[in-house]
Short mmCIF file of C-alpha atoms in Angstrom, two decimals:
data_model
loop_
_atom_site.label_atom_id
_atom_site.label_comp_id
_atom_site.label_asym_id
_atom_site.label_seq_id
_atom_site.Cartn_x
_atom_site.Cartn_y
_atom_site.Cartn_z
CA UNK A 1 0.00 0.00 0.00
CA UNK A 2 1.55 3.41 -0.99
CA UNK A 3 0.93 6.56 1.17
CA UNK A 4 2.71 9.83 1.85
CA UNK A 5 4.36 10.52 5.36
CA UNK A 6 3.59 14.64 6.01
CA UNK A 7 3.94 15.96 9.52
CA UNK A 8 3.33 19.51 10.66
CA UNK A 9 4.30 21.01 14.02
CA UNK A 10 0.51 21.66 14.88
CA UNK A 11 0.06 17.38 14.43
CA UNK A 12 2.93 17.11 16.73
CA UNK A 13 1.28 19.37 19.04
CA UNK A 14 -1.93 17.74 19.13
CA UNK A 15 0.40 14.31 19.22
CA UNK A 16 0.83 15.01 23.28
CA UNK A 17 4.65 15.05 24.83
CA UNK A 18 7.20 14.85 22.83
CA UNK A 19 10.89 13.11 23.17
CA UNK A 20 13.44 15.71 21.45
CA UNK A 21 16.39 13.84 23.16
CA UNK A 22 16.10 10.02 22.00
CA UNK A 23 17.32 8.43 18.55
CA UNK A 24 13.98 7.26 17.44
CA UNK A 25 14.02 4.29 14.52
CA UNK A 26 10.88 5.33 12.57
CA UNK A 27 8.04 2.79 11.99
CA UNK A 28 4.96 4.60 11.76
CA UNK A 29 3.58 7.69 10.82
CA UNK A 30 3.15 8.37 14.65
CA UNK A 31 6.64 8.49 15.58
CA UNK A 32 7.06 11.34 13.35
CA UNK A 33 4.27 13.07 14.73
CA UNK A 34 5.92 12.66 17.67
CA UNK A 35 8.90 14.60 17.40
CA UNK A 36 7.86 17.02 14.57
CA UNK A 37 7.21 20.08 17.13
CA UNK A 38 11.16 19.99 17.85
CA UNK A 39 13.28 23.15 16.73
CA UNK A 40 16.37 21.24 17.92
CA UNK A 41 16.31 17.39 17.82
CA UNK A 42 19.20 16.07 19.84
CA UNK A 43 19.44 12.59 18.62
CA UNK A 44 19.35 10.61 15.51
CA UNK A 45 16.30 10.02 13.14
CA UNK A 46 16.45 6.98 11.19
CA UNK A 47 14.05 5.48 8.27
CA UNK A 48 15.03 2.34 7.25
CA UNK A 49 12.68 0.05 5.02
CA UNK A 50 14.51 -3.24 5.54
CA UNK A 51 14.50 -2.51 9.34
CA UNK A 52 10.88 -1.55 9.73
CA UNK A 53 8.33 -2.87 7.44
CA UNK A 54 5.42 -0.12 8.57
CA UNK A 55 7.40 2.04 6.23
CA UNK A 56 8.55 0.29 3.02
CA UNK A 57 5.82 1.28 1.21
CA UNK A 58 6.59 5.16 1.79
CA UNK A 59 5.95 7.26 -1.52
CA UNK A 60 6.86 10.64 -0.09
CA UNK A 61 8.54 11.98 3.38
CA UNK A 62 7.77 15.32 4.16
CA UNK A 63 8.57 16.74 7.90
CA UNK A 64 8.26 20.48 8.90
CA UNK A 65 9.18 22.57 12.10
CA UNK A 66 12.85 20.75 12.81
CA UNK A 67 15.30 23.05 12.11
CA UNK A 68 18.36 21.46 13.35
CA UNK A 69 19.31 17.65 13.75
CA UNK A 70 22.66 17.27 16.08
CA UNK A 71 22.61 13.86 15.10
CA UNK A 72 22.08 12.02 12.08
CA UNK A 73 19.14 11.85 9.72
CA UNK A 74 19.28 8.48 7.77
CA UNK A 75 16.74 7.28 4.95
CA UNK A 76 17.53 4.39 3.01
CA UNK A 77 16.27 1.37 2.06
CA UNK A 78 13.10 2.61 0.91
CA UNK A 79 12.32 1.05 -2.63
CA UNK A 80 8.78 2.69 -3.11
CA UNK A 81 9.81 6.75 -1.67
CA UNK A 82 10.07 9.03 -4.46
CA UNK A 83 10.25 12.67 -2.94
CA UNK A 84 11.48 13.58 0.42
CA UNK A 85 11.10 17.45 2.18
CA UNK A 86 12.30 19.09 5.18
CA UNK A 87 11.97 22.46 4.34
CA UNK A 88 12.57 24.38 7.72
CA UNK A 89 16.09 22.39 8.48
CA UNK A 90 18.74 24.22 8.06
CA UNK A 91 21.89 22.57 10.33
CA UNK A 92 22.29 18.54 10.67
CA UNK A 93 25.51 16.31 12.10
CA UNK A 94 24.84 13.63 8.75
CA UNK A 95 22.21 13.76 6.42
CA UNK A 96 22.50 9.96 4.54
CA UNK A 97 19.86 8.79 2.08
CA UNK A 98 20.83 5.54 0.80
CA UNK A 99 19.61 2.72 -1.39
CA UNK A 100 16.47 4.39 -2.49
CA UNK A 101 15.98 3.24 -5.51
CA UNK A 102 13.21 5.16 -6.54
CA UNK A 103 13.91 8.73 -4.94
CA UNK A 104 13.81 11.29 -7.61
CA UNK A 105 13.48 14.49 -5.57
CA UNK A 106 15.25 15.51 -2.22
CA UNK A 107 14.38 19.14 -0.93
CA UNK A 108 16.25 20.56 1.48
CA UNK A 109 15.50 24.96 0.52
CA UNK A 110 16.61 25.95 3.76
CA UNK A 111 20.31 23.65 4.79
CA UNK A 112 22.94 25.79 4.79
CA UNK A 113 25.50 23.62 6.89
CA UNK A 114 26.05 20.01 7.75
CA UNK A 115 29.16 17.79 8.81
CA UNK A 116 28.60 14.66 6.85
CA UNK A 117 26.03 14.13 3.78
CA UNK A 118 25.91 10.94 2.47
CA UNK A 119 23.35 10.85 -0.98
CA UNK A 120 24.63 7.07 -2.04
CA UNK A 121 22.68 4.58 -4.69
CA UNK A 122 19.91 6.53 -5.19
CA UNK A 123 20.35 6.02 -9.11
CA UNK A 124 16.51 7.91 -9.99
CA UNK A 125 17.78 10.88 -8.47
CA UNK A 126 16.94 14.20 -10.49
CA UNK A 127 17.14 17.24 -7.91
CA UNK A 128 18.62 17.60 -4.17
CA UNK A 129 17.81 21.31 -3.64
CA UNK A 130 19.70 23.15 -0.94
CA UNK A 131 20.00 26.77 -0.02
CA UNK A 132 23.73 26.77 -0.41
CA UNK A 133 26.69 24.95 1.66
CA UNK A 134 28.70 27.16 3.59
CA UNK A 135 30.01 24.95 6.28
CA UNK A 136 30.72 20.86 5.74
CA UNK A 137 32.93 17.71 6.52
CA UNK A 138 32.32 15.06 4.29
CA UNK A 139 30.43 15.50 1.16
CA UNK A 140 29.56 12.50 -1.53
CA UNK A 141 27.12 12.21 -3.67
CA UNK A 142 27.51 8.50 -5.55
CA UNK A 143 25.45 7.01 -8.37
CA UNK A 144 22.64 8.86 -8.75
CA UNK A 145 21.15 11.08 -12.17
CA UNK A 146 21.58 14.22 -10.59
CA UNK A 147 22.30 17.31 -13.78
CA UNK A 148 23.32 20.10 -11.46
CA UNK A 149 24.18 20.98 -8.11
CA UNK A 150 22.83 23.70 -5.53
CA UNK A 151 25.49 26.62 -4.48
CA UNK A 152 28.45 25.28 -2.58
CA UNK A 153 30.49 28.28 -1.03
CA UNK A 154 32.38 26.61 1.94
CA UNK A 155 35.85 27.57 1.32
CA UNK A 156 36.94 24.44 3.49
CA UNK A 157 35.86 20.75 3.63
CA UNK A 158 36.86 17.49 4.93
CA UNK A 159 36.54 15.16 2.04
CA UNK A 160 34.53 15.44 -1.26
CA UNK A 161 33.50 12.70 -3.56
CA UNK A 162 31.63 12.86 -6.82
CA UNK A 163 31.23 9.87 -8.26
CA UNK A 164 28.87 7.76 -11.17
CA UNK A 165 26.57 11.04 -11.32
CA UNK A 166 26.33 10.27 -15.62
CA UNK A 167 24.42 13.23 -16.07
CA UNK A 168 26.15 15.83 -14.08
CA UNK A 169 28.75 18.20 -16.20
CA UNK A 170 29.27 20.85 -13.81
CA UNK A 171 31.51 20.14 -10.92
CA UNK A 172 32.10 23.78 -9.17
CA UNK A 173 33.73 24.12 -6.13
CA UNK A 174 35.59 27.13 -6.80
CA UNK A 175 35.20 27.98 -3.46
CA UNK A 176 36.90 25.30 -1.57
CA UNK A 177 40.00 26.19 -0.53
CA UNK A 178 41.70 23.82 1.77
CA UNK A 179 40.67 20.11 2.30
CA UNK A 180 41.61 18.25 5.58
CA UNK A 181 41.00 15.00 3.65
CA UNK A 182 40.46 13.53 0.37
CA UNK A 183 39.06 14.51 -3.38
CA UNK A 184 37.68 12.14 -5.48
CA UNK A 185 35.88 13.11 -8.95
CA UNK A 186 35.38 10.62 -11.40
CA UNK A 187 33.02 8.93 -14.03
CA UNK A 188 30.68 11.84 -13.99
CA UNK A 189 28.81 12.94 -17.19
CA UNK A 190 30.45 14.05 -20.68
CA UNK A 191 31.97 16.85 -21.30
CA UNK A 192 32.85 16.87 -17.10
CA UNK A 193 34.08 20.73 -16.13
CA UNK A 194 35.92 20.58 -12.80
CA UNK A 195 36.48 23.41 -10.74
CA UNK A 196 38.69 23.53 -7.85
CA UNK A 197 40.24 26.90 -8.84
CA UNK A 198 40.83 28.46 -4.95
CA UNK A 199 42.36 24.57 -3.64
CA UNK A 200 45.39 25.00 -2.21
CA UNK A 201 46.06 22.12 -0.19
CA UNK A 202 44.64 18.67 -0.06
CA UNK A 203 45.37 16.35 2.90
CA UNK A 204 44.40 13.41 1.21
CA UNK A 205 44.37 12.28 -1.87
CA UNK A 206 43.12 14.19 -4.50
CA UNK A 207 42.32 11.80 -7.62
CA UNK A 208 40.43 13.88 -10.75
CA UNK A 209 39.50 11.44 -13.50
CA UNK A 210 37.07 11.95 -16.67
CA UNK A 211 37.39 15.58 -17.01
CA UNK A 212 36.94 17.14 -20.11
CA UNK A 213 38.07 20.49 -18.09
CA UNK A 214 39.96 20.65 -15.36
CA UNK A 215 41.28 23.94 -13.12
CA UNK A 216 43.69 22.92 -10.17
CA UNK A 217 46.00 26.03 -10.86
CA UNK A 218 46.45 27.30 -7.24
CA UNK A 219 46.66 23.65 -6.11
CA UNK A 220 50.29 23.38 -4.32
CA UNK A 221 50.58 20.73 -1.64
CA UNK A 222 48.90 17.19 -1.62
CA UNK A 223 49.53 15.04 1.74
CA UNK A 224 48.61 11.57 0.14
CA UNK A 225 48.54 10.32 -3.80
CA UNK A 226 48.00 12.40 -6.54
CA UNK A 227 46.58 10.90 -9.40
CA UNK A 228 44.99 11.78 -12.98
CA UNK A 229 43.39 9.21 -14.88
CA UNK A 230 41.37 8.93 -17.89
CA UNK A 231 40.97 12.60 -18.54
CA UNK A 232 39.47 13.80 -21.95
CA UNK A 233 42.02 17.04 -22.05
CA UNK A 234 44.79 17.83 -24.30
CA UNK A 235 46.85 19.55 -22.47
CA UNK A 236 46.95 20.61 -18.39
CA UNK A 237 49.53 22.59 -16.43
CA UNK A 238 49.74 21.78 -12.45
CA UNK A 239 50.77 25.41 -12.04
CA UNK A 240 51.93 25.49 -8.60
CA UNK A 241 52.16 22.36 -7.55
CA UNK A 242 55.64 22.06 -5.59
CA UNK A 243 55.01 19.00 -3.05
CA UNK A 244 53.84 15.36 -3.50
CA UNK A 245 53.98 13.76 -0.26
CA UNK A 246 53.66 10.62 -1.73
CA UNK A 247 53.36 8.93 -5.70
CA UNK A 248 52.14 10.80 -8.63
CA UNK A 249 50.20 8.65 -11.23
CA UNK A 250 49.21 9.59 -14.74
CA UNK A 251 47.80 7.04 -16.31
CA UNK A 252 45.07 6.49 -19.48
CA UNK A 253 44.80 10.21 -20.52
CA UNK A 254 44.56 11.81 -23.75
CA UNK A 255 47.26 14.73 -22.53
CA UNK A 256 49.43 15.36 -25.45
CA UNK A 257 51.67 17.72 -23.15
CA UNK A 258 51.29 18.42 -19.39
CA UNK A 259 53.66 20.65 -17.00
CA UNK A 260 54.30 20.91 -13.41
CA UNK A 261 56.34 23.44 -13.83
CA UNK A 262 56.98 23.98 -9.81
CA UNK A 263 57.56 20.22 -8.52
CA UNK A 264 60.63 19.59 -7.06
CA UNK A 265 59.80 16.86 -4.41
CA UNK A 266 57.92 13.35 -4.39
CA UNK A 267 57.60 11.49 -1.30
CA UNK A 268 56.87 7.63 -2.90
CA UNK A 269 56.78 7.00 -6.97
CA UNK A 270 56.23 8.42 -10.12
CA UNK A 271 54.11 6.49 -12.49
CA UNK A 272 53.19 6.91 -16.11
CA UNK A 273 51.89 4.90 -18.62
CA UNK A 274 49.19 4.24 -21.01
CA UNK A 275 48.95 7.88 -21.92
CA UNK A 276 48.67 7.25 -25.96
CA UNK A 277 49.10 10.79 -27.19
CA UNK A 278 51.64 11.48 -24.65
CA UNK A 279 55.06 11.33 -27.00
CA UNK A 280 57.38 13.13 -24.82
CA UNK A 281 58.68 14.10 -21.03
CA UNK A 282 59.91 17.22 -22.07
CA UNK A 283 62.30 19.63 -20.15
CA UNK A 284 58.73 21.68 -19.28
CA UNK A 285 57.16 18.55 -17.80
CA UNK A 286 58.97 18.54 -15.07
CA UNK A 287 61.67 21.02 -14.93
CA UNK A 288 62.32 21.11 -11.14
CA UNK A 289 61.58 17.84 -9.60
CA UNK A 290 64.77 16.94 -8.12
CA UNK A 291 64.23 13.90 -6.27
CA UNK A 292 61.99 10.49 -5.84
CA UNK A 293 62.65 8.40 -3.08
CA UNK A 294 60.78 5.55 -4.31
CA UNK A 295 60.26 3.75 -7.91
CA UNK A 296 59.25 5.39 -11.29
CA UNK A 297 57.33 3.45 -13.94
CA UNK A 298 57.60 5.09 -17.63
CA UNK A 299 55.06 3.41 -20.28
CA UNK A 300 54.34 4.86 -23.80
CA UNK A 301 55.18 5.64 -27.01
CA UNK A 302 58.14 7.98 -26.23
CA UNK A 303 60.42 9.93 -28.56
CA UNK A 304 62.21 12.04 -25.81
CA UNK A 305 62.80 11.89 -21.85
CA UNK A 306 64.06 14.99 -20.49
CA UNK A 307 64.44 15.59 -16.20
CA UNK A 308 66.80 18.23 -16.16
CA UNK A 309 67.03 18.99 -12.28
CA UNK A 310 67.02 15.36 -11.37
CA UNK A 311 69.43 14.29 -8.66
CA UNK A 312 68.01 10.96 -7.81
CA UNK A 313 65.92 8.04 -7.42
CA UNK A 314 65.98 6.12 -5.17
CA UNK A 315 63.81 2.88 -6.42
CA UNK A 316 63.36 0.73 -9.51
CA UNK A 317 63.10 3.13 -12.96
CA UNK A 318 61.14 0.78 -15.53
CA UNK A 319 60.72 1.76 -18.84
CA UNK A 320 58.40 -0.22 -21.35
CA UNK A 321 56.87 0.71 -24.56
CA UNK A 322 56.95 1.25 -28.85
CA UNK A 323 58.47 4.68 -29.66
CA UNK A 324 61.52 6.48 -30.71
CA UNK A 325 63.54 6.68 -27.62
CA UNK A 326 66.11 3.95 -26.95
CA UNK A 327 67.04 2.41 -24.07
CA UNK A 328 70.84 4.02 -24.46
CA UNK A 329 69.31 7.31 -24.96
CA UNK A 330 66.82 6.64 -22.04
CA UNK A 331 69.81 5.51 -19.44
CA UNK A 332 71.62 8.39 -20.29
CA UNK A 333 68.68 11.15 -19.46
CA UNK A 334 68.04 9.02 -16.28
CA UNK A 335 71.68 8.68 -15.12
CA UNK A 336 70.69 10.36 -11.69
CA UNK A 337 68.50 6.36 -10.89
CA UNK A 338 70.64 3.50 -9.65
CA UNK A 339 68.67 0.25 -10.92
CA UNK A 340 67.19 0.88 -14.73
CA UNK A 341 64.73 -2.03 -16.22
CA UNK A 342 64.47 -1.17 -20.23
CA UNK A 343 62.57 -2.87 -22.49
CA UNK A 344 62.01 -0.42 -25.07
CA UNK A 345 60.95 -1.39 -28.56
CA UNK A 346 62.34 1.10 -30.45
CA UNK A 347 61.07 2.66 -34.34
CA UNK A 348 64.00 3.85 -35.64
CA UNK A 349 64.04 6.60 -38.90
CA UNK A 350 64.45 3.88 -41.59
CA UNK A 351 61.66 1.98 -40.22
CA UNK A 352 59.57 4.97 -40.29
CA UNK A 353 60.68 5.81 -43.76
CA UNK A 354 60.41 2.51 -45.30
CA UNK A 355 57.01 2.60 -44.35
CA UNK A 356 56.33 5.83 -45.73
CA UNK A 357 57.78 4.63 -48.96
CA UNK A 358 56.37 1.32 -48.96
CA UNK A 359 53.05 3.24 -48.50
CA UNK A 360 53.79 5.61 -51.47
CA UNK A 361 54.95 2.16 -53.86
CA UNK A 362 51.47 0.80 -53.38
CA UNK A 363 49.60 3.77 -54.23
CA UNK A 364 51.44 4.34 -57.31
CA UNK A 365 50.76 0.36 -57.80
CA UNK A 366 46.96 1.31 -57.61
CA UNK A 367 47.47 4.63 -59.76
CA UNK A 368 48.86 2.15 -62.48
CA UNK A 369 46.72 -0.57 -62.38
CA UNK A 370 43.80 1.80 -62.74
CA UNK A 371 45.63 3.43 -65.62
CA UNK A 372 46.37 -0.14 -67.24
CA UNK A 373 42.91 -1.51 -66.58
CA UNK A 374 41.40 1.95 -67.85
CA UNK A 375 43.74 1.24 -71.00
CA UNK A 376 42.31 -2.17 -71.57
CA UNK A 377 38.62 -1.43 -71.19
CA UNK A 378 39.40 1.47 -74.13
CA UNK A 379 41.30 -0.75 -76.45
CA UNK A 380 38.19 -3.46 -75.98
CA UNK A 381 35.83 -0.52 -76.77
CA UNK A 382 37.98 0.82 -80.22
CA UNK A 383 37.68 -3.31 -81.36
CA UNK A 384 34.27 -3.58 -80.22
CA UNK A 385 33.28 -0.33 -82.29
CA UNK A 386 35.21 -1.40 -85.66
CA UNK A 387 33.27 -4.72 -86.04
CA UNK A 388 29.90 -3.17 -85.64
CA UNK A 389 31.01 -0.38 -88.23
CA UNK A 390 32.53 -3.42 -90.72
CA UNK A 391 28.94 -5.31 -89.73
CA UNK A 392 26.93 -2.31 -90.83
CA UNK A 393 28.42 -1.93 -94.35
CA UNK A 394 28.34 -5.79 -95.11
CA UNK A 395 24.42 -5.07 -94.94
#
């Protein structure tokens, strides 16, 4: 049976006394009621359809008059709910709505500041309004069909994930500007424009993958891994990026050239490979990274491998791949590493040229055995025309 949960704070009146202090797991329209007159609610609020049958069959949550949850509010598990509202509440500890599979509308007009929102397999999901978000911890919002996102002005953050959200194209947190934690952005909708153009510092890991744009300029110091992968751009410059606390990865992008013109220092390894338009390391790429304590893994079709400032490293250097660069030419550019594995398959000049000319041979083949067939078919057609002229006079 479907039906629509909507409190008001004049039902919770008329309810009787009301508990503002107690988690309360929901399983009837009641126990709303019963807590629906509270400005503050001091406790958690949870909604969970495999936990309480009396609400699986929930179309719609709507609850007005709390304003702030110190707690968390959790709603998941609800197959049937389609919109949910809490239009006065503008502070909670966590908001998490998971597993709803149905969900397409979450309205939150008047939340302004939370510590940990969880939105999490909710794959229907079309709009989660929000005043804006000026204060927050953690922030994820994971496999849902969500096209834009509400204001987001906090200029600092805990961790942020956006992940799986095919239609959304507009990632703008151009406001963040330090992250105690982690950033991860990836598989998002085509055409993906990230902004993180304030970021500064990340004391995580910051990951960015499927961007079609991509603005990390100010971004300088990353506490944990920093990785790229699968990115749509052509080129991208890590503009002040000077410290690496621990690898760098670059892996499956279409960069043809990328820069970090300002790293000098890796804490752990360097790793690229699989980059197909990525030809050369050039003396721009990185021009002032002078040290990696661990390994570095080069894969690709390289012509050229240029680290001009670097003094040493300190791990395995493994170099694999189908380009111009030799492994002489290789060893000598990375004389500053101890312990070199090189299996380059090199295309030399002549190679390259003897394919070129090989390719030029058979087009002049086809040139002339069009021009020889054309011949033929004329020469038929000149015989062809004399015996019907010789036929003609014979009559």
């Amino acid at each position: 049976m479907k039906y629509a949960l909507a409190i008001s704070a004049l039902a919770a009146l008329a309810a009787g006394a009301t508990s503002c202090t107690k988690t309360i797991n929901v399983s009837s329209q009641s126990d709303l009621q019963s807590i629906s007159s509270c400005s503050t609610f001091k406790a958690d609020i949870v909604i969970d359809g495999v936990e309480e049958e009396g609400v699986a069959g929930l179309t719609a949550i709507s609850v007005d008059g709390i304003e702030e949850i110190t707690g968390s509010l959790v709603i998941q598990n609800l197959y049937n709910l389609e919109t949910v509202t809490f239009p006065s509440l503008t502070t909670a500890g966590s908001l998490k709505i998971l597993n709803n599979t149905k969900v397409y509308k979450l309205d939150f007009p008047a939340l302004t500041s939370i510590d940990d929102l969880q939105i999490i397999n909710d794959p229907s999901l079309q709009e989660f309004n929000y005043k804006n978000i000026s204060s927050i911890g953690n922030f994820q919002i994971i496999n849902t069909h969500i096209a834009t996102l509400s204001p987001f002005v906090a200029t600092k953050a805990t961790n942020i994930e956006i992940a799986s959200n095919n239609q959304l194209s507009q990632l703008d947190f151009s406001s963040v500007q330090q992250m105690a934690g982690y950033i991860n952005i990836a598989n998002n909708g085509r055409n993906a424009n990230i902004s993180f153009a304030q970021l500064t510092a990340v004391g995580g890991n910051a990951s960015f993958a499927d961007a079609y744009a991509l603005d990390i300029g100010k971004l300088s110091t990353v506490a944990d891994d920093f990785s790229l992968y699968t990115n749509k751009l052509d080129n991208l410059t890590v503009a002040s990026l000077s410290q690496a606390k621990k690898s760098i990865t670059l892996s499956d992008n279409d960069f043809e050239a990328i820069s970090f013109p300002k790293l000098t220092t890796i804490g752990s390894s360097l790793n690229i490979a699989n980059n197909t338009n990525l030809n050369s390391i050039s003396d721009t790429t990185f021009p002032k990274l002078t040290t990696i304590p661990g390994s570095m893994i080069l894969e690709g079709s390289f012509d050229n491998i240029t680290f001009p400032s670097l003094k040493s490293v300190d791990g395995l250097v493994s170099l694999s791949g189908k380009g111009r660069l030799t492994c002489k030419e290789a060893t000598k550019e990375l004389s500053a590493a101890d312990k070199i594995d090189c299996s380059l398959e090199t295309i030399d000049e002549e190679s390259s040229n003897s394919g070129e000319e090989e390719n030029s041979k058979s087009h002049n083949s086809s040139d002339n055995s069009t021009t020889s067939g054309a011949s033929q078919t004329a020469a038929i057609a000149t015989l062809f025309g004399g015996a019907l002229a010789l036929l003609a006079a014979c009559v």
